Coordinates of C-alpha atoms (C1' of nucleotides) in Angstrom, one line a residue:
Chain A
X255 CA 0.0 0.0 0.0
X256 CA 1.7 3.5 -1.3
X257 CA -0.8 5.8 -1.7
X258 CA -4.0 6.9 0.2
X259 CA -6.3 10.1 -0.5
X260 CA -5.4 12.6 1.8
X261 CA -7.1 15.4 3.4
X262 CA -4.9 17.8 1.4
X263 CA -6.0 15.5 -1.7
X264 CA -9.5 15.8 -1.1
X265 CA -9.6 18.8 -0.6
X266 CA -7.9 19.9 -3.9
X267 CA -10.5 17.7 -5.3
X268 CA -13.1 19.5 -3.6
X269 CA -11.8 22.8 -5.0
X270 CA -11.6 21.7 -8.6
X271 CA -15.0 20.6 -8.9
X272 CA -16.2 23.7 -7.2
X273 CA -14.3 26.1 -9.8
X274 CA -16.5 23.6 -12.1
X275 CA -19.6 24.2 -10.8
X276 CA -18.7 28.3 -10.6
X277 CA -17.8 28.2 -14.4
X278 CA -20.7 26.0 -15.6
X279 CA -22.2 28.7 -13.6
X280 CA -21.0 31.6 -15.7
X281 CA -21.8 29.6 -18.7
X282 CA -25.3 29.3 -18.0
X283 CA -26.1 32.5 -16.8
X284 CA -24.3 33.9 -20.3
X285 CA -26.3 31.7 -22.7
X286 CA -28.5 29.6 -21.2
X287 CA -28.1 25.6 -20.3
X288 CA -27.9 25.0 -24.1
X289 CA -24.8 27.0 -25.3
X290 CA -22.9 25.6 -22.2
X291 CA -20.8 23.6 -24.0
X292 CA -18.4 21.5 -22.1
X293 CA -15.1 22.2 -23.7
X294 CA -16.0 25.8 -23.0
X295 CA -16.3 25.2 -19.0
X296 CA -13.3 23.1 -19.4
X297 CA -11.5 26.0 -20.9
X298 CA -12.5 28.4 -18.4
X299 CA -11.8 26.2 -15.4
X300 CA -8.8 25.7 -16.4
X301 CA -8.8 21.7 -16.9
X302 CA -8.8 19.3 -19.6
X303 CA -11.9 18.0 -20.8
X304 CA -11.6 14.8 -19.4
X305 CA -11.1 15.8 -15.7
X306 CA -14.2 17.3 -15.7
X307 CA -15.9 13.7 -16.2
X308 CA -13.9 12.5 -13.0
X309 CA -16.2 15.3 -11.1
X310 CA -19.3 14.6 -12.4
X311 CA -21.1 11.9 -14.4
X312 CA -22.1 13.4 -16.9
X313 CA -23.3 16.7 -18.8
X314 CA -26.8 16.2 -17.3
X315 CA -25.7 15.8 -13.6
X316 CA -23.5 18.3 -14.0
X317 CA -26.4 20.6 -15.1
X318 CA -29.0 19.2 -12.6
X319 CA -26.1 19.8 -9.7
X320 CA -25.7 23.6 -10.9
X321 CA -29.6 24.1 -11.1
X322 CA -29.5 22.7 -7.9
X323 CA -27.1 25.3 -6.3
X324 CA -28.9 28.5 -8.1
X325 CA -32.2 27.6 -7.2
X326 CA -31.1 27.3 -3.5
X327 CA -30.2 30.4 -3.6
X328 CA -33.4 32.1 -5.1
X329 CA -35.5 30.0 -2.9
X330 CA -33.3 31.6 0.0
X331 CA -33.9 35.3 -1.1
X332 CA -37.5 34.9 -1.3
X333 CA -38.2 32.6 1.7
X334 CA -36.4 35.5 3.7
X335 CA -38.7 38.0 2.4
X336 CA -41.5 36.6 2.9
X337 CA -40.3 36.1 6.8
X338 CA -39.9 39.8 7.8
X339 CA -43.0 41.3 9.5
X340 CA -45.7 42.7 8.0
X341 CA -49.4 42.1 6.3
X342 CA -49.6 39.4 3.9
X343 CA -49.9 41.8 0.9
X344 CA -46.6 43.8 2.0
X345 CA -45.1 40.4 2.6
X346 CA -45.8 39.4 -1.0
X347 CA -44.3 42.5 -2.4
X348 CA -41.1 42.6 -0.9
X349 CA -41.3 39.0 -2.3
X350 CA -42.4 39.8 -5.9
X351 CA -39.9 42.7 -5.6
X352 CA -37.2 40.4 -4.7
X353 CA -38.1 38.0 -7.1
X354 CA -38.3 40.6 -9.8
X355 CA -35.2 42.4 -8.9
X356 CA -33.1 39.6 -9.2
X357 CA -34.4 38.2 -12.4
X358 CA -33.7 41.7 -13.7
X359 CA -30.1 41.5 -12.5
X360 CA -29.6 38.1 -14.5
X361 CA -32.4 37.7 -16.7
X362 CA -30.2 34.3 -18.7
X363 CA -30.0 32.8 -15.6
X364 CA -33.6 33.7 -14.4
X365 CA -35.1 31.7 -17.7
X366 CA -33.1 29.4 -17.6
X367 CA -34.3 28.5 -14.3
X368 CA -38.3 29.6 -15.1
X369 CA -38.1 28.1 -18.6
X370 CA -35.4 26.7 -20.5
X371 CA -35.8 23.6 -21.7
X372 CA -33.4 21.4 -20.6
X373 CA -32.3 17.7 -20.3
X374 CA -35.2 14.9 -17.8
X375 CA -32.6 14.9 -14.9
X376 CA -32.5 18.9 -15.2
X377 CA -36.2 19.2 -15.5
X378 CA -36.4 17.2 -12.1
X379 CA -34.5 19.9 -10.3
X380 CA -37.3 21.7 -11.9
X381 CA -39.6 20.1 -10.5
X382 CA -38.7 20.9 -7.1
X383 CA -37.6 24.2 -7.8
X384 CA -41.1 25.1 -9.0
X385 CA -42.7 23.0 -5.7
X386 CA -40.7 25.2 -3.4
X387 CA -41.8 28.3 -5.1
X388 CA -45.0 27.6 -5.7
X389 CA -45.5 26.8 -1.7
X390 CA -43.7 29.8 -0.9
X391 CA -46.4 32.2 -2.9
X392 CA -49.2 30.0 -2.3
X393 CA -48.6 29.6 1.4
X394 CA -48.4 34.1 1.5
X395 CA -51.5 34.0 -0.3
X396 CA -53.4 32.0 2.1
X397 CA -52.1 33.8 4.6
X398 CA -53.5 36.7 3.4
X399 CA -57.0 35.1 3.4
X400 CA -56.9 34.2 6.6
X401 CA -55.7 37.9 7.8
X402 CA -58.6 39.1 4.9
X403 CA -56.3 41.4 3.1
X404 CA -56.9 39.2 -0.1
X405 CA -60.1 37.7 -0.9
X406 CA -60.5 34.0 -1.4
X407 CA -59.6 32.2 -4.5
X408 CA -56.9 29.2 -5.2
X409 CA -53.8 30.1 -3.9
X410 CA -51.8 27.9 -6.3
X411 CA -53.5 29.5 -9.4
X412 CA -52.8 32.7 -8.4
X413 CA -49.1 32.3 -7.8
X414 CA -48.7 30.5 -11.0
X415 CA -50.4 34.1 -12.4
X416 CA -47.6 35.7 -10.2
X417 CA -45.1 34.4 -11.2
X418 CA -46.2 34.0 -15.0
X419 CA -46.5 38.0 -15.4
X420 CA -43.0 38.8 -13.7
X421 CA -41.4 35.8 -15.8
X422 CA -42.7 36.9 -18.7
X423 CA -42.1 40.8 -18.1
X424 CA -38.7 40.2 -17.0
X425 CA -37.2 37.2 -19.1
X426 CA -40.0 36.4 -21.7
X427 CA -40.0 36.8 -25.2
X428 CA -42.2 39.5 -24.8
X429 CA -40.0 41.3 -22.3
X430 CA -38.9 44.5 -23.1
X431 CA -35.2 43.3 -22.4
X432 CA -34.8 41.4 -25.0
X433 CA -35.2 43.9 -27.7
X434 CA -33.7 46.4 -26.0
X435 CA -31.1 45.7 -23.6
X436 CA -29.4 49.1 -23.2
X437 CA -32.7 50.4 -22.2
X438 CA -32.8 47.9 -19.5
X439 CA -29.8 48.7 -17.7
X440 CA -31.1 52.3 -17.0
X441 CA -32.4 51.4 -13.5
X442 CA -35.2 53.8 -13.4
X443 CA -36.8 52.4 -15.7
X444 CA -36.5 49.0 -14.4
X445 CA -37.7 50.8 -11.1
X446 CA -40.9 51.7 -13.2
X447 CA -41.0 48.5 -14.9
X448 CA -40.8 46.4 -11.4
X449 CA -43.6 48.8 -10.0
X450 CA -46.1 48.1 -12.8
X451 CA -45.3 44.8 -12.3
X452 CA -46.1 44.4 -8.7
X453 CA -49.1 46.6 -9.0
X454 CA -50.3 44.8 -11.5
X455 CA -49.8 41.3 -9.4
X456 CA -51.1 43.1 -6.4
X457 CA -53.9 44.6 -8.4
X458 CA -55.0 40.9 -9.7
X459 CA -54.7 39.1 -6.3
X460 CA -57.0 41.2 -4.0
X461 CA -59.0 43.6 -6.9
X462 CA -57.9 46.6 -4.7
X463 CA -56.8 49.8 -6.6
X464 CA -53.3 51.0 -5.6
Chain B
X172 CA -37.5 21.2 -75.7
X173 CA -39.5 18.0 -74.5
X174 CA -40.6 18.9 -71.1
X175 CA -42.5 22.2 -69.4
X176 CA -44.0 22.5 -66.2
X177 CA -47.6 21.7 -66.7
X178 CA -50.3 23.0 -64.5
X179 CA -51.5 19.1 -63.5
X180 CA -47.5 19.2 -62.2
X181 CA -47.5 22.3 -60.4
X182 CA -50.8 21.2 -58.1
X183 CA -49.0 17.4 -57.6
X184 CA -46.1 19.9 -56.4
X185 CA -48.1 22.2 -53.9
X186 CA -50.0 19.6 -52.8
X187 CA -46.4 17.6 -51.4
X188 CA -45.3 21.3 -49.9
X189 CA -48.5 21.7 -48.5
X190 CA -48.5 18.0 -47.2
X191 CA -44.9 18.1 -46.0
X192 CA -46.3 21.5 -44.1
X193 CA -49.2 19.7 -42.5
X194 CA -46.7 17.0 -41.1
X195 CA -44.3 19.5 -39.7
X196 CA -47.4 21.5 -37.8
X197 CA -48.2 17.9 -36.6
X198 CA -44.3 16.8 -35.2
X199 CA -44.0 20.5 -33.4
X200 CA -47.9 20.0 -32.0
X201 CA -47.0 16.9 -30.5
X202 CA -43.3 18.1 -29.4
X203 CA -41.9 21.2 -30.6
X204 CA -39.7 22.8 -32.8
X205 CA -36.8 21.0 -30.9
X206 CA -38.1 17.2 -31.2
X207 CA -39.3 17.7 -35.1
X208 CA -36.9 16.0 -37.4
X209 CA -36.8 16.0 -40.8
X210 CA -36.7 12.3 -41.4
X211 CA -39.8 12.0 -38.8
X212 CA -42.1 14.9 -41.1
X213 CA -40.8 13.0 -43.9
X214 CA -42.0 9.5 -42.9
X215 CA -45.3 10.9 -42.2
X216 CA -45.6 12.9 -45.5
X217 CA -44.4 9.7 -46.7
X218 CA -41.6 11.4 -49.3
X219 CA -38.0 10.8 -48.9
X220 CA -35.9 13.2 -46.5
X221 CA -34.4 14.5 -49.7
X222 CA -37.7 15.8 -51.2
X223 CA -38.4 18.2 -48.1
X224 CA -35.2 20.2 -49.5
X225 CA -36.8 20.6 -52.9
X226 CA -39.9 22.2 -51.6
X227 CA -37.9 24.4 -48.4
X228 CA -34.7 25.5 -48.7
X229 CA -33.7 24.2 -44.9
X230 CA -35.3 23.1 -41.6
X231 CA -35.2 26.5 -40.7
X232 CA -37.0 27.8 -43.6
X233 CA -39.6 25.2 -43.1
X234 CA -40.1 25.9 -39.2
X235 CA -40.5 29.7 -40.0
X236 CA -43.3 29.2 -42.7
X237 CA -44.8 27.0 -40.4
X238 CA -44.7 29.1 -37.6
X239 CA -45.7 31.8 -39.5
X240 CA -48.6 30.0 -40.7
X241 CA -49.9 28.9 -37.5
X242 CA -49.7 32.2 -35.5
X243 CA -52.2 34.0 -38.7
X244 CA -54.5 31.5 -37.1
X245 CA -54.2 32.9 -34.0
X246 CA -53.7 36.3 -34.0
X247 CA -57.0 36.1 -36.4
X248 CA -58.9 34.6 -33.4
X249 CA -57.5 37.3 -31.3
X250 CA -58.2 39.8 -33.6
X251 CA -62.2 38.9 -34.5
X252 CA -63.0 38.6 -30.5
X253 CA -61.7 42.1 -30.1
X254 CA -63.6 43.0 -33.2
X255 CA -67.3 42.6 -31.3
X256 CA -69.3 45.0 -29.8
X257 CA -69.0 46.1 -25.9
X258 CA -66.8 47.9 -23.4
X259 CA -63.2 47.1 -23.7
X260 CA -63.2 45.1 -20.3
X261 CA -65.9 42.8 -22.2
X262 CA -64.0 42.5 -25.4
X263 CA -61.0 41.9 -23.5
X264 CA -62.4 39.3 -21.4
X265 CA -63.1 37.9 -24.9
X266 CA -60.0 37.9 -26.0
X267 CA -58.1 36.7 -23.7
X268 CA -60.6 33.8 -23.3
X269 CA -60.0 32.7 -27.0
X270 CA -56.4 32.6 -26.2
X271 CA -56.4 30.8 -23.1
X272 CA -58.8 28.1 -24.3
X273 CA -56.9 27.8 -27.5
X274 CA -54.1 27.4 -25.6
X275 CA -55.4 24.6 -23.6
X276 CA -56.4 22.7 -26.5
X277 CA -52.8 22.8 -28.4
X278 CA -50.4 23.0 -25.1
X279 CA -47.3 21.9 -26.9
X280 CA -48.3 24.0 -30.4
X281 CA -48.7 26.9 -27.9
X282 CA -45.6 26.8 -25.6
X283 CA -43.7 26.4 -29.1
X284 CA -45.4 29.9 -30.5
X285 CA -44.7 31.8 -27.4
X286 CA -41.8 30.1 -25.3
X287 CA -39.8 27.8 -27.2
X288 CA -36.2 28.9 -27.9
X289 CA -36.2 28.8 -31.2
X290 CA -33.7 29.3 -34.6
X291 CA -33.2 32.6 -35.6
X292 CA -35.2 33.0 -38.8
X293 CA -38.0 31.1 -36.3
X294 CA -37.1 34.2 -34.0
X295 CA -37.8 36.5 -36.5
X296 CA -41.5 35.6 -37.2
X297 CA -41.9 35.3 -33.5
X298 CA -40.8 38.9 -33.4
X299 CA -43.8 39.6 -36.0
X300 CA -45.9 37.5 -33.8
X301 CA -45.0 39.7 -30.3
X302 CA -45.8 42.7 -32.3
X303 CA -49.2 41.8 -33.4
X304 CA -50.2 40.0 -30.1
X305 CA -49.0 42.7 -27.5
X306 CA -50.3 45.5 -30.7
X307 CA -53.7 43.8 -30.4
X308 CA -54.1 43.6 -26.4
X309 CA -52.4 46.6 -26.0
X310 CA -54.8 48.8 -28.5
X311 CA -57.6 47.3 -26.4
X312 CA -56.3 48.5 -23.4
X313 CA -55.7 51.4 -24.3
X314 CA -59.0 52.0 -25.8
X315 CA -60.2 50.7 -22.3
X316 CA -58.4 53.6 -20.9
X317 CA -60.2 56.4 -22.8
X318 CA -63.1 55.4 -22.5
X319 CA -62.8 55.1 -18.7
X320 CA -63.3 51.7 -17.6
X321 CA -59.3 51.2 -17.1
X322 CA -57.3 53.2 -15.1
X323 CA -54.5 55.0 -16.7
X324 CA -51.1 52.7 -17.1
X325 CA -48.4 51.3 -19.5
X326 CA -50.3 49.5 -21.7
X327 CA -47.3 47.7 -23.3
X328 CA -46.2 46.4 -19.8
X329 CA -49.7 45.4 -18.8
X330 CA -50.3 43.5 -22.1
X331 CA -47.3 41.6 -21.3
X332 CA -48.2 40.7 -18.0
X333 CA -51.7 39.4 -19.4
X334 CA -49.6 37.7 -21.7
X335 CA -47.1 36.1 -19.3
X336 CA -49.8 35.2 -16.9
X337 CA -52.3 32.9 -18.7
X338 CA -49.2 31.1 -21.1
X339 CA -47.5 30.6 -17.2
X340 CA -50.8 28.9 -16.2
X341 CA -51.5 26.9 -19.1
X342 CA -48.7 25.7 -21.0
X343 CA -45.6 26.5 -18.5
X344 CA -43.2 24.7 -16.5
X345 CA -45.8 25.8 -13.7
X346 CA -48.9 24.4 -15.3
X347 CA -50.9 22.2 -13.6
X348 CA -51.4 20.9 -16.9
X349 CA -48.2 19.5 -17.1
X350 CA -48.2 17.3 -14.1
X351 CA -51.5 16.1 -14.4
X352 CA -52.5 15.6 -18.0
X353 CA -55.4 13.2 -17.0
X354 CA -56.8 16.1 -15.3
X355 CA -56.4 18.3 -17.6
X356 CA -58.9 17.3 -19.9
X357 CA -61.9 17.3 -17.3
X358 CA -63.8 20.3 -18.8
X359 CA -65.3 21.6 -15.9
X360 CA -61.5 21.9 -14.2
X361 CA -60.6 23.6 -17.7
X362 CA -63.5 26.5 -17.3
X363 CA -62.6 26.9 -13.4
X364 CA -59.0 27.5 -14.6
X365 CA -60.0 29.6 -17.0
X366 CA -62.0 31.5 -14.9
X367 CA -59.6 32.3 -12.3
X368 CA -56.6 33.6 -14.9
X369 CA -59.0 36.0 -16.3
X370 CA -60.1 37.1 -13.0
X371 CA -56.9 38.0 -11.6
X372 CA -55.7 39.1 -15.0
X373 CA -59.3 41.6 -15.2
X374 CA -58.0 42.3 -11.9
X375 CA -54.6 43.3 -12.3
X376 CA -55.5 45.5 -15.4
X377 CA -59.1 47.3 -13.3
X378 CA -58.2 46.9 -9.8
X379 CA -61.8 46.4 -9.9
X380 CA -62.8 43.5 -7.4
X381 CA -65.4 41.0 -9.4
Chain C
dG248 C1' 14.5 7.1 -4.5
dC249 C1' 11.1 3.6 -5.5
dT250 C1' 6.6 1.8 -6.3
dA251 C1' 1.7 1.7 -6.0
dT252 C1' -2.3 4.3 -6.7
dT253 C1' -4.9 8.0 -8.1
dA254 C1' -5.6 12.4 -10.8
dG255 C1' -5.3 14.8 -15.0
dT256 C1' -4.9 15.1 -20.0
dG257 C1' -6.7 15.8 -24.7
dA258 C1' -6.7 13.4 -29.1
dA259 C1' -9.6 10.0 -30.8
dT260 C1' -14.2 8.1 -30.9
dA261 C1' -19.2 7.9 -30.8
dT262 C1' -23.5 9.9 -31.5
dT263 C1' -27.0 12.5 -33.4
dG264 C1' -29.3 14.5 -37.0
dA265 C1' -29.2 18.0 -41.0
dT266 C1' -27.9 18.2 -45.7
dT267 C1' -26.1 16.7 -50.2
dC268 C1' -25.9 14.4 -54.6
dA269 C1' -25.3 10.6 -57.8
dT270 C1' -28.9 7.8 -59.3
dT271 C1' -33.5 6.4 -60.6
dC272 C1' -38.2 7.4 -61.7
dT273 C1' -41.9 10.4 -64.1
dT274 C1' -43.7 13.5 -67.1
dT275 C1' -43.9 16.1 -71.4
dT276 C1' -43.6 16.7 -76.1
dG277 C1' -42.3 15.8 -81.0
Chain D
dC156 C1' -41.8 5.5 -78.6
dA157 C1' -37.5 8.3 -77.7
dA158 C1' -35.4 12.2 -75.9
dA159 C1' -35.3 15.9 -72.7
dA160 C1' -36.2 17.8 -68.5
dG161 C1' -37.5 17.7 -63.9
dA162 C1' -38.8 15.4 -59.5
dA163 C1' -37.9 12.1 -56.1
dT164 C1' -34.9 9.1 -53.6
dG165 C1' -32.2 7.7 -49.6
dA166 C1' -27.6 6.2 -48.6
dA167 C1' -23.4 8.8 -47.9
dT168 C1' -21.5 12.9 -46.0
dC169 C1' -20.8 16.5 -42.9
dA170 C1' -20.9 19.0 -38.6
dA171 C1' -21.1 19.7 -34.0
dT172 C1' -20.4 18.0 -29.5
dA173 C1' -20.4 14.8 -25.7
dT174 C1' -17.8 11.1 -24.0
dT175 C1' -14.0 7.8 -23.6
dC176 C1' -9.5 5.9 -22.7
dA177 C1' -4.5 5.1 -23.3
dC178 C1' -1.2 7.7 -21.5
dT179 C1' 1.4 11.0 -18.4
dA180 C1' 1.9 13.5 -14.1
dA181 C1' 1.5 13.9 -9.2
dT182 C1' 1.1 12.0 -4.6
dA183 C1' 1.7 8.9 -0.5
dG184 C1' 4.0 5.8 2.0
dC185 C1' 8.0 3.0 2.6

DNA sequence: GCTATTAGTGAATATTGATTCATTCTTTTG
DNA sequence: CAAAAGAATGAATCAATATTCACTAATAGC
């Protein structure tokens, strides 16, 4: 017996396949899951093709393991938000504001996540992803029933609404962004494009004028 | 000079175009642009992969006459339920009831016209597309404006909400749809759905509780 | 320093699917 | 019917990438 993996050795390892994961990353939130090619993250990682195989299975796990990460951190942002005190309603905004704001701020990324179509092991991720938020909306919204600063109707339908008019707004192929991407980095009018937003979200959950 | 085009000869050949056409709407119904191959709309237009590139001059050409094709259908649907008599709020209750409930029926077809990533030339005649959807909804809301029964707002923004909203509901990642096809084709469920998007969309555009 | 073991490499291979083109089949006309 | 022209064919080719694997480099323990 001559060699063992030691800590110093795993830990290298451990670093490698992080500086993966951060340059897939980039990749994605550049051009979306499919012009991440894997020669590219290779390059920018600063490994050989190969080595990134002895990280991660495949192309797919890879992906699912970086959709994995981002969503955490979206689910975080908005989970926090909806924590701090406060009605329902102003709850919800700071939520939809988050939500918006940070879509804004990476709007690849943000469809990728929402809407890219991407490989079954990917779309899992998804899957939960998309739970999570859901539940996170939904639960707010019942909330608000029960305080009666939103009138009753199916929380999950709503938030699919919610979330289906800041998607779109934001990252859809409708979105203003997408034609005209020096306009959006003037941040007043992304401030005026997040507050037509949210009033209009607000606006369709409880039929109250703002 | 033994041979001219004869009219029988010209029919034959628009007949196979228009055939080959019909099997590509088909493939992308049943999985979009991205799961349509050439030798799959061949085998069901029963020519040989090779005669598809004497009628298109590529995949991409074909895709864009076919996507071109199939949004005239629907912004024409659109455009004839904004065309009937009543307020604004009415005719856009109309409107965006046609496109929901088109929607539903076609889920893949519609995902494809307003989501898919698509080739550029595609991308182009989605551009068209954007234009004359948001145009239409848009007009409406602002005729909804002057004449009162909508409150004064970006009706580009608001359009795309409406937009973003019901295709979120029915044909995205979110979609209950999508999880539970079984479901999906109870009726009843359907008109609930239905319901409830226009609602909150009515909502988000009035204010106005109903 | 030596050897066993693992990590890293990147050119070669495999795969998938669009596109081409030499060949065959059809139609038209004298 | 024969010749000319075009239409149709589909196997072969091409292109773009993911994946492999024979080889080299680095590390651990003696």
């Amino acid at each position: 017996m001559a060699y063992r993996e030691t800590e110093k050795m795993r830990l290298r390892k451990a670093a490698a396949r992080q500086r993966i994961a951060e340059c897939t990353y980039e990749c994605v939130a550049e051009g979306g899951f499919r012009n991440a090619r894997i020669t590219r993250i290779a390059q920018l990682a600063d490994v050989a093709t190969g080595t990134i195989y002895r990280h991660f299975e495949s192309k797919e796990d890879l992906f699912a393991e970086i959709f994995r990460q981002a969503t955490q951190r979206e689910i975080a942002k908005v989970t926090k938000a909806l924590a701090t005190p406060g009605s329902a309603t102003e709850r919800l905004e700071k939520a939809l504001r988050q939500f918006a704001e940070r879509a804004l701020k990476g709007p690849v990324m943000a469809w990728s996540l929402i809407a890219e179509p991407v490989d079954p092991k990917v779309e899992e991720e998804r899957l939960a992803y998309r739970k999570a938020y859901a539940g996170l909306f939904e639960q707010a919204i019942r909330e608000g029933i029960e305080e009666g600063c939103i009138p009753d109707q199916n929380a999950r339908q709503s938030s699919t609404c919610l979330v289906g008019a800041i998607a779109e707004s934001l990252v859809g192929p409708l979105s203003p962004t997408q034609t005209n991407l020096a306009a959006a980095k003037e941040t007043e009018n992304n401030d005026q494009l997040v507050n037509t937003i949210i009033c209009f979200c607000l606006q369709g959950l409880t039929g109250i004028r703002r």
